[in-house]
mmCIF file with all atom_site columns, C-alpha atoms in Angstrom:
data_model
loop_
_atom_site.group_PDB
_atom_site.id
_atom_site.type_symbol
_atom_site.label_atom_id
_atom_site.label_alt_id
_atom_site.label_comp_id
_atom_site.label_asym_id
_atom_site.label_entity_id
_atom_site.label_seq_id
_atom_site.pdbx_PDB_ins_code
_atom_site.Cartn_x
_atom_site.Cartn_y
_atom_site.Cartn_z
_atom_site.occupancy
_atom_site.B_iso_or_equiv
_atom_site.pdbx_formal_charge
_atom_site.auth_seq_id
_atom_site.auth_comp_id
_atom_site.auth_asym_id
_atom_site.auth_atom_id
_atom_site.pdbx_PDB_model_num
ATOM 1   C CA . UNK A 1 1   ? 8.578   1.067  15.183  1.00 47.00 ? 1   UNK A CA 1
ATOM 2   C CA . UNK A 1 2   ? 5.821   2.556  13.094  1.00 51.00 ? 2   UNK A CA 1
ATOM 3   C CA . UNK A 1 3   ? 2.179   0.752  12.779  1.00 58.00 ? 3   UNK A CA 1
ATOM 4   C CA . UNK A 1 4   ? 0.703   -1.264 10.446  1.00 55.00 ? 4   UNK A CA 1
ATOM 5   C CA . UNK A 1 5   ? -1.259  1.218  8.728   1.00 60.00 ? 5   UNK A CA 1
ATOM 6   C CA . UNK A 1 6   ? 1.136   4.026  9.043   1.00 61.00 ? 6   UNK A CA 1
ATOM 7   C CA . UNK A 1 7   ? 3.531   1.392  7.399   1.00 61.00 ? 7   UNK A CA 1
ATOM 8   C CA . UNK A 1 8   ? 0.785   1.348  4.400   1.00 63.00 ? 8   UNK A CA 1
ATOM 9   C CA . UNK A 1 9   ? 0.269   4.871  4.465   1.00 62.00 ? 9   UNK A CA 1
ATOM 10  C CA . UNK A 1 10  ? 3.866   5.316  3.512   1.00 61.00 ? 10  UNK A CA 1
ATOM 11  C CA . UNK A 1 11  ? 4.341   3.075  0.713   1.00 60.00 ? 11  UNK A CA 1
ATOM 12  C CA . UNK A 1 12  ? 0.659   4.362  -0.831  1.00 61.00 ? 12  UNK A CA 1
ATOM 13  C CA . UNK A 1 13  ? 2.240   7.737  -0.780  1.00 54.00 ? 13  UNK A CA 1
ATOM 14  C CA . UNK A 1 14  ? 5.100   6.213  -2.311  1.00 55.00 ? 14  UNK A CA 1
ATOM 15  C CA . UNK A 1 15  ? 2.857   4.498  -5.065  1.00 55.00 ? 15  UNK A CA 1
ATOM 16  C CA . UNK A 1 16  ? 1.298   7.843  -5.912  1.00 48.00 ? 16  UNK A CA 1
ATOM 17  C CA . UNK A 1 17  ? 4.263   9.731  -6.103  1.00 44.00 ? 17  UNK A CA 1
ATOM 18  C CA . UNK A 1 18  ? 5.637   6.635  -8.422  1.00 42.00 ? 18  UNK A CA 1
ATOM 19  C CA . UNK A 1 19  ? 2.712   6.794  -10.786 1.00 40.00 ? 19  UNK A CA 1
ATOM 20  C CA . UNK A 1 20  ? 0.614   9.898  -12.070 1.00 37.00 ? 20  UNK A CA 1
ATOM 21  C CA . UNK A 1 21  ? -1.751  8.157  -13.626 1.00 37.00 ? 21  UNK A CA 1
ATOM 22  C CA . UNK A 1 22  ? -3.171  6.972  -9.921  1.00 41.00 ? 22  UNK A CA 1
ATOM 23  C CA . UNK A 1 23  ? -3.596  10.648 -8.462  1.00 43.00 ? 23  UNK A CA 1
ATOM 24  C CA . UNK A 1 24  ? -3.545  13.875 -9.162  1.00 41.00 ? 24  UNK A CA 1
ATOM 25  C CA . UNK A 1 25  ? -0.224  13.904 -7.416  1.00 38.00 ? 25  UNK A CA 1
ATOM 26  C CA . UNK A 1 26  ? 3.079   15.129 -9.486  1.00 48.00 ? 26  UNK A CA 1
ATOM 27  C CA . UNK A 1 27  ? 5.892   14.088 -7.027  1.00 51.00 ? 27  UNK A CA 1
ATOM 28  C CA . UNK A 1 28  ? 3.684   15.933 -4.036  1.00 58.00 ? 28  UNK A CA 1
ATOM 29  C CA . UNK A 1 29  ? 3.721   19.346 -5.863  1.00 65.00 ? 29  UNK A CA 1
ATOM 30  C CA . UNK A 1 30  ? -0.273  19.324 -6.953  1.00 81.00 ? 30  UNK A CA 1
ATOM 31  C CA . UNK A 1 31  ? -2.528  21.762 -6.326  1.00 88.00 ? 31  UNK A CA 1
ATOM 32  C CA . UNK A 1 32  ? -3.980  19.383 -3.621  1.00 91.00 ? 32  UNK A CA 1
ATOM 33  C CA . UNK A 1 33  ? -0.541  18.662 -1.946  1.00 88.00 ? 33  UNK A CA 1
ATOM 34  C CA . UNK A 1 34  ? 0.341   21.954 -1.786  1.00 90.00 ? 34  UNK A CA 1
ATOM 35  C CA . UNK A 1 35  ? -2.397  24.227 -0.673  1.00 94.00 ? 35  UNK A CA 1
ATOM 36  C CA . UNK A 1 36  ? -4.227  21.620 1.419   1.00 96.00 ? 36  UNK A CA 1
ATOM 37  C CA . UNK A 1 37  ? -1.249  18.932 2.488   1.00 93.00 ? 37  UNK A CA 1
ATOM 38  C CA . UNK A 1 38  ? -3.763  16.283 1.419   1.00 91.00 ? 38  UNK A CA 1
ATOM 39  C CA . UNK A 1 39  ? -1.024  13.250 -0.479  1.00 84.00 ? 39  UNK A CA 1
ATOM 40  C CA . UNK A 1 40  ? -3.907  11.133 -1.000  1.00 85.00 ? 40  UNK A CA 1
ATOM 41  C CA . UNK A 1 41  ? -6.763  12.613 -2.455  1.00 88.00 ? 41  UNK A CA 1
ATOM 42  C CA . UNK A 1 42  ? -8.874  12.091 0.767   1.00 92.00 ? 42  UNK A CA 1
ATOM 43  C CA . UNK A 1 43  ? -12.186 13.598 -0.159  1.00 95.00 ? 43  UNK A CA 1
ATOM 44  C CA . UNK A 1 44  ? -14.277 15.396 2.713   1.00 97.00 ? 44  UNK A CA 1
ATOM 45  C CA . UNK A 1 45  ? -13.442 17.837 5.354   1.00 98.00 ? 45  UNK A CA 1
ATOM 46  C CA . UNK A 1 46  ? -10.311 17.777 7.978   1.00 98.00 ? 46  UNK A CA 1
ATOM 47  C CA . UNK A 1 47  ? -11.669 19.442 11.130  1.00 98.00 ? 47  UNK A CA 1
ATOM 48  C CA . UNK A 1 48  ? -14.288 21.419 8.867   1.00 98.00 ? 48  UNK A CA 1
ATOM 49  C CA . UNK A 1 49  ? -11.703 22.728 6.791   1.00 99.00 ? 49  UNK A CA 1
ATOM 50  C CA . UNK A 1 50  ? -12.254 21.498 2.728   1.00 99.00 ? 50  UNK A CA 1
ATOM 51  C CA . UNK A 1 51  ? -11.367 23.062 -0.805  1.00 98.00 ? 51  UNK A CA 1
ATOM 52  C CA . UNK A 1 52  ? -13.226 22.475 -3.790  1.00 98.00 ? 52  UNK A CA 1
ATOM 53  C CA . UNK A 1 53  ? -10.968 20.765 -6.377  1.00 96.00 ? 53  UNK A CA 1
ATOM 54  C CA . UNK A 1 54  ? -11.549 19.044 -9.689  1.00 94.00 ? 54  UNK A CA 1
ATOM 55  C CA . UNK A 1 55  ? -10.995 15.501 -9.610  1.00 92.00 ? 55  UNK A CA 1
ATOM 56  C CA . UNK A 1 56  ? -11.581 12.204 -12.541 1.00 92.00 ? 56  UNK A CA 1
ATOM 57  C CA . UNK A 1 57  ? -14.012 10.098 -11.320 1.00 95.00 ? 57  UNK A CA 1
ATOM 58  C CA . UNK A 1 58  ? -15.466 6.876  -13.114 1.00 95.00 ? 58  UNK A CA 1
ATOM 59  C CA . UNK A 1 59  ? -18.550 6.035  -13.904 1.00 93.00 ? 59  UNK A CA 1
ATOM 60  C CA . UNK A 1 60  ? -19.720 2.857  -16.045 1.00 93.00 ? 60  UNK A CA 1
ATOM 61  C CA . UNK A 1 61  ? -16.087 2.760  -17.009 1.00 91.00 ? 61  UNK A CA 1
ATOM 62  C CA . UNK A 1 62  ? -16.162 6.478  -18.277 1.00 96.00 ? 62  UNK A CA 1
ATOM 63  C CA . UNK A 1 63  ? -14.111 8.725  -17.400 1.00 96.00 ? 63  UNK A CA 1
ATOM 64  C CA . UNK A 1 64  ? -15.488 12.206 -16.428 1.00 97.00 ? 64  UNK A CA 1
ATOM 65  C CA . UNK A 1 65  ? -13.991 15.222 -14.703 1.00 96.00 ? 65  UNK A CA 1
ATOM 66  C CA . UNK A 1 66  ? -16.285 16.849 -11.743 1.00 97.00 ? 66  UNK A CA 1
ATOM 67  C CA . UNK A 1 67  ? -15.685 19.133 -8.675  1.00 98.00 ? 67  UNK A CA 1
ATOM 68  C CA . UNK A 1 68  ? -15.371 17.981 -4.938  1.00 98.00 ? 68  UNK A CA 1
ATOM 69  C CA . UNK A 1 69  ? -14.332 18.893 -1.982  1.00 98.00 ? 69  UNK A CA 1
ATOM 70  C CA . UNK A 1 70  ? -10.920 17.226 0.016   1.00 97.00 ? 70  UNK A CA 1
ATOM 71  C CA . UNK A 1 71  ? -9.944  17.618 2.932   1.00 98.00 ? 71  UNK A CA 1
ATOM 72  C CA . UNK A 1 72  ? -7.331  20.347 4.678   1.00 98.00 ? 72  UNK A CA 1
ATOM 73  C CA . UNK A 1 73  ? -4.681  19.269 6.454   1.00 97.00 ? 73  UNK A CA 1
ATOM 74  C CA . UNK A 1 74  ? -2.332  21.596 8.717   1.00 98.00 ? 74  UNK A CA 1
ATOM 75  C CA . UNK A 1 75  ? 0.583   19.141 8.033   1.00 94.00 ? 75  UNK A CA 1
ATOM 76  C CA . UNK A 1 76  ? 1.911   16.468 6.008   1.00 87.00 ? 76  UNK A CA 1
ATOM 77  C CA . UNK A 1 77  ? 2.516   14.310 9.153   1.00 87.00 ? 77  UNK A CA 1
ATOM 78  C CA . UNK A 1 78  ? -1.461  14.793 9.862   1.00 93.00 ? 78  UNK A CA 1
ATOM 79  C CA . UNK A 1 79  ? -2.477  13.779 6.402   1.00 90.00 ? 79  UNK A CA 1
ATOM 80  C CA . UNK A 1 80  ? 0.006   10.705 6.835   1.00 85.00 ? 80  UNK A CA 1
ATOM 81  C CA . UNK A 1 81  ? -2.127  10.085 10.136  1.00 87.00 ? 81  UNK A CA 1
ATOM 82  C CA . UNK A 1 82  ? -5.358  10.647 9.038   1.00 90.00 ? 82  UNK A CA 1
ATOM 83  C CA . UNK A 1 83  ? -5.015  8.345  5.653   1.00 86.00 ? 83  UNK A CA 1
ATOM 84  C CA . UNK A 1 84  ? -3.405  5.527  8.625   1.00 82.00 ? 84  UNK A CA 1
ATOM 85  C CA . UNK A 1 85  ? -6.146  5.710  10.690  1.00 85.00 ? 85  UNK A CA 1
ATOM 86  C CA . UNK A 1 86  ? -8.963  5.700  7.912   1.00 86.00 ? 86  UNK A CA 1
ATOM 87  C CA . UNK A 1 87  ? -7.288  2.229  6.856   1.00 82.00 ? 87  UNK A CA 1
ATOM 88  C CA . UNK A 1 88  ? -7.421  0.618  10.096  1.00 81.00 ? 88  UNK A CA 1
ATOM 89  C CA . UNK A 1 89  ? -11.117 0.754  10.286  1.00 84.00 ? 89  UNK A CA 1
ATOM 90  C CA . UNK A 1 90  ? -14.321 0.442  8.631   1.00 88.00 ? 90  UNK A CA 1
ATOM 91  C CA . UNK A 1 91  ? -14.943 -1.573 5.762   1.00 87.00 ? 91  UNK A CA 1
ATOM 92  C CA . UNK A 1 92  ? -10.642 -1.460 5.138   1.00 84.00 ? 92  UNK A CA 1
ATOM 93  C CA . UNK A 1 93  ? -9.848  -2.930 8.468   1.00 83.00 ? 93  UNK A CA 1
ATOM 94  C CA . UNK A 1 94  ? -9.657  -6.395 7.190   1.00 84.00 ? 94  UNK A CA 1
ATOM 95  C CA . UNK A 1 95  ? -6.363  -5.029 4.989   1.00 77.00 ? 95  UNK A CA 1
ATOM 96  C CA . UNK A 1 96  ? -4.436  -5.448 8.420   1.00 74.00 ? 96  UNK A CA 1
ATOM 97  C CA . UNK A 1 97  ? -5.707  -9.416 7.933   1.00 79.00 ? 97  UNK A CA 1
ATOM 98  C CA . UNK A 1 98  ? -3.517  -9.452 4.375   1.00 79.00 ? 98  UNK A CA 1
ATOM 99  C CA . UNK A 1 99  ? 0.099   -9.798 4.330   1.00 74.00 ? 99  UNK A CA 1
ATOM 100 C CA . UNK A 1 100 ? -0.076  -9.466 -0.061  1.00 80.00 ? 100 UNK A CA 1
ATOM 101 C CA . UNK A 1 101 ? 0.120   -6.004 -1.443  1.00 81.00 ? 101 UNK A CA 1
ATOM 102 C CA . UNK A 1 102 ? -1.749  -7.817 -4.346  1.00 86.00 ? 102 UNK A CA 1
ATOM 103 C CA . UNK A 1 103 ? -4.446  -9.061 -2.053  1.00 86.00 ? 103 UNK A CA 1
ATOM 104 C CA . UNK A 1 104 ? -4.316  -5.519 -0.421  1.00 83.00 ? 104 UNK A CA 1
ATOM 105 C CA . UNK A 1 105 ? -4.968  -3.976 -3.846  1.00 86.00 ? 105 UNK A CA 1
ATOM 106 C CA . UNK A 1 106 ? -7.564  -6.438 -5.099  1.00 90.00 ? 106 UNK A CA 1
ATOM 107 C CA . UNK A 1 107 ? -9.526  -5.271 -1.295  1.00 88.00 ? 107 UNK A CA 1
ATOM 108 C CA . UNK A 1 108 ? -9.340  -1.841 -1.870  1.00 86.00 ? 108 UNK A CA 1
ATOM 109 C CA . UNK A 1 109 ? -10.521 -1.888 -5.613  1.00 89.00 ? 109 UNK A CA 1
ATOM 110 C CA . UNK A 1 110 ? -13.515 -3.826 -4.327  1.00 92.00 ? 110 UNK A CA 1
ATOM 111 C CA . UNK A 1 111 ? -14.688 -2.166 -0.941  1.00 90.00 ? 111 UNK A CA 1
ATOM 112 C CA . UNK A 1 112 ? -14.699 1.440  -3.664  1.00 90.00 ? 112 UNK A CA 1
ATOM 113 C CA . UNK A 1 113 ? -11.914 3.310  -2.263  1.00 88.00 ? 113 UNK A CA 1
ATOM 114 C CA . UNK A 1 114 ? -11.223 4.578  -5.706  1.00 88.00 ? 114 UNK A CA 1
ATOM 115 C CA . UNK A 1 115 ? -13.489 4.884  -8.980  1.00 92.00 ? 115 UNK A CA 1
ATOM 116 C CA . UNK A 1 116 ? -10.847 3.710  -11.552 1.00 91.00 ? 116 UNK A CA 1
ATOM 117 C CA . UNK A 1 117 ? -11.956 0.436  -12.695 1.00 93.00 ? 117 UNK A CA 1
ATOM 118 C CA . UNK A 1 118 ? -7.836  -0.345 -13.345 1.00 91.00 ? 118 UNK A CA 1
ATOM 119 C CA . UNK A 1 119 ? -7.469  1.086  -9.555  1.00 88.00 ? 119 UNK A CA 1
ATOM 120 C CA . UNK A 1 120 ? -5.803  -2.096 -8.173  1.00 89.00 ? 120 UNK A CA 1
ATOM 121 C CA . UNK A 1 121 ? -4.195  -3.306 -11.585 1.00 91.00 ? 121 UNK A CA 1
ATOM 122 C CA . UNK A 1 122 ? -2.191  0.121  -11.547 1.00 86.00 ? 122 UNK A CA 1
ATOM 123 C CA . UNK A 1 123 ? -0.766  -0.386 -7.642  1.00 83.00 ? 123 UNK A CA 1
ATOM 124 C CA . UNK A 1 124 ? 0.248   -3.757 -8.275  1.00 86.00 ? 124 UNK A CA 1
ATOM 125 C CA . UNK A 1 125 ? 2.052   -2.660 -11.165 1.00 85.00 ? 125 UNK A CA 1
ATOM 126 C CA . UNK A 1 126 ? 3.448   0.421  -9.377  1.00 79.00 ? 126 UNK A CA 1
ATOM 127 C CA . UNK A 1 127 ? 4.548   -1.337 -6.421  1.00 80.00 ? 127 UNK A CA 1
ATOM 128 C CA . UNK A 1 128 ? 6.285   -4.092 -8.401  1.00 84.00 ? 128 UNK A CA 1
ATOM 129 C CA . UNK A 1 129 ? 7.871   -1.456 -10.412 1.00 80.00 ? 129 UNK A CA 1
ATOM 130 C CA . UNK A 1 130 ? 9.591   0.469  -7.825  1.00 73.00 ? 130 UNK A CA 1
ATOM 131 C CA . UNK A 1 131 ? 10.113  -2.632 -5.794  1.00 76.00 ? 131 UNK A CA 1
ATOM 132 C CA . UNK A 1 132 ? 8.024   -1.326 -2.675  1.00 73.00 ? 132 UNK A CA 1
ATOM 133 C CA . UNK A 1 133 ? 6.881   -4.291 -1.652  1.00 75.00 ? 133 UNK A CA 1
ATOM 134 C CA . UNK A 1 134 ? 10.040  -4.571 0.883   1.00 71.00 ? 134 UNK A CA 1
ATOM 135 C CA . UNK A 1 135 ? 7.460   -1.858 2.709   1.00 63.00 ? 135 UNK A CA 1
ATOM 136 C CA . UNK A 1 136 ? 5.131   -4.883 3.291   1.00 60.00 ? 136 UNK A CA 1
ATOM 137 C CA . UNK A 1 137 ? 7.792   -6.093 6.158   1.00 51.00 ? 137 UNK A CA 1
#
């Protein structure tokens, strides 16, 4: 049986691949996806390995388009590991406390994990759109 978070990894990756709008994702055929394996934007450095990638960030509700570097992943199964274990610690820990995707989405808008001010407006939607909230279980 898979963990909680790898559980949530999943159905995030299924939520970006859903909905354009919330990555830079296009059905796991980006730039990002396919030279670096990284599905969910995870900015930073994989075992020092990093590329240097545009990305839309948000600032005072403005949109604005900058360079940064994400991290390299040697697989798709790491990247799926690596996004699991960043949620089951830190300041996201307390998602494994929620049993709501709404909730879930509401925690993640506000502890920053992404700039758009619509961030958990547009996974709600996405999960109740594609009925992944049976993922939850």
């Amino acid at each position: 049986m898979l963990n909680w978070s790898i559980k949530k990894s999943i159905r995030f990756y299924l939520v970006l691949l859903s909905r354009k709008p919330l990555s830079n994702l296009t059905g796991g055929r980006s730039d990002l996806a396919t030279k670096a394996n990284n599905l969910f934007g995870v900015k930073g450095q994989y075992q020092g390995q990093q590329i240097l990638m545009n990305t839309d960030e948000y600032e005072n509700n403005q949109r604005t388009t900058i360079k940064d570097y994400f991290k390299v992943y040697p697989s798709l199964e790491i990247a799926i590991q690596d996004h699991s274990d960043f949620l089951s610690v830190g300041t996201y820990a307390t998602l494994t406390n929620l049993t709501n995707y709404a909730e879930q989405a509401d925690l993640l808008q506000k502890a920053g994990y992404a700039t758009d001010p619509n961030y958990a407006t547009k996974i709600k939607k996405a999960i109740q759109d594609y009925d992944l909230a049976e993922y939850d279980a």
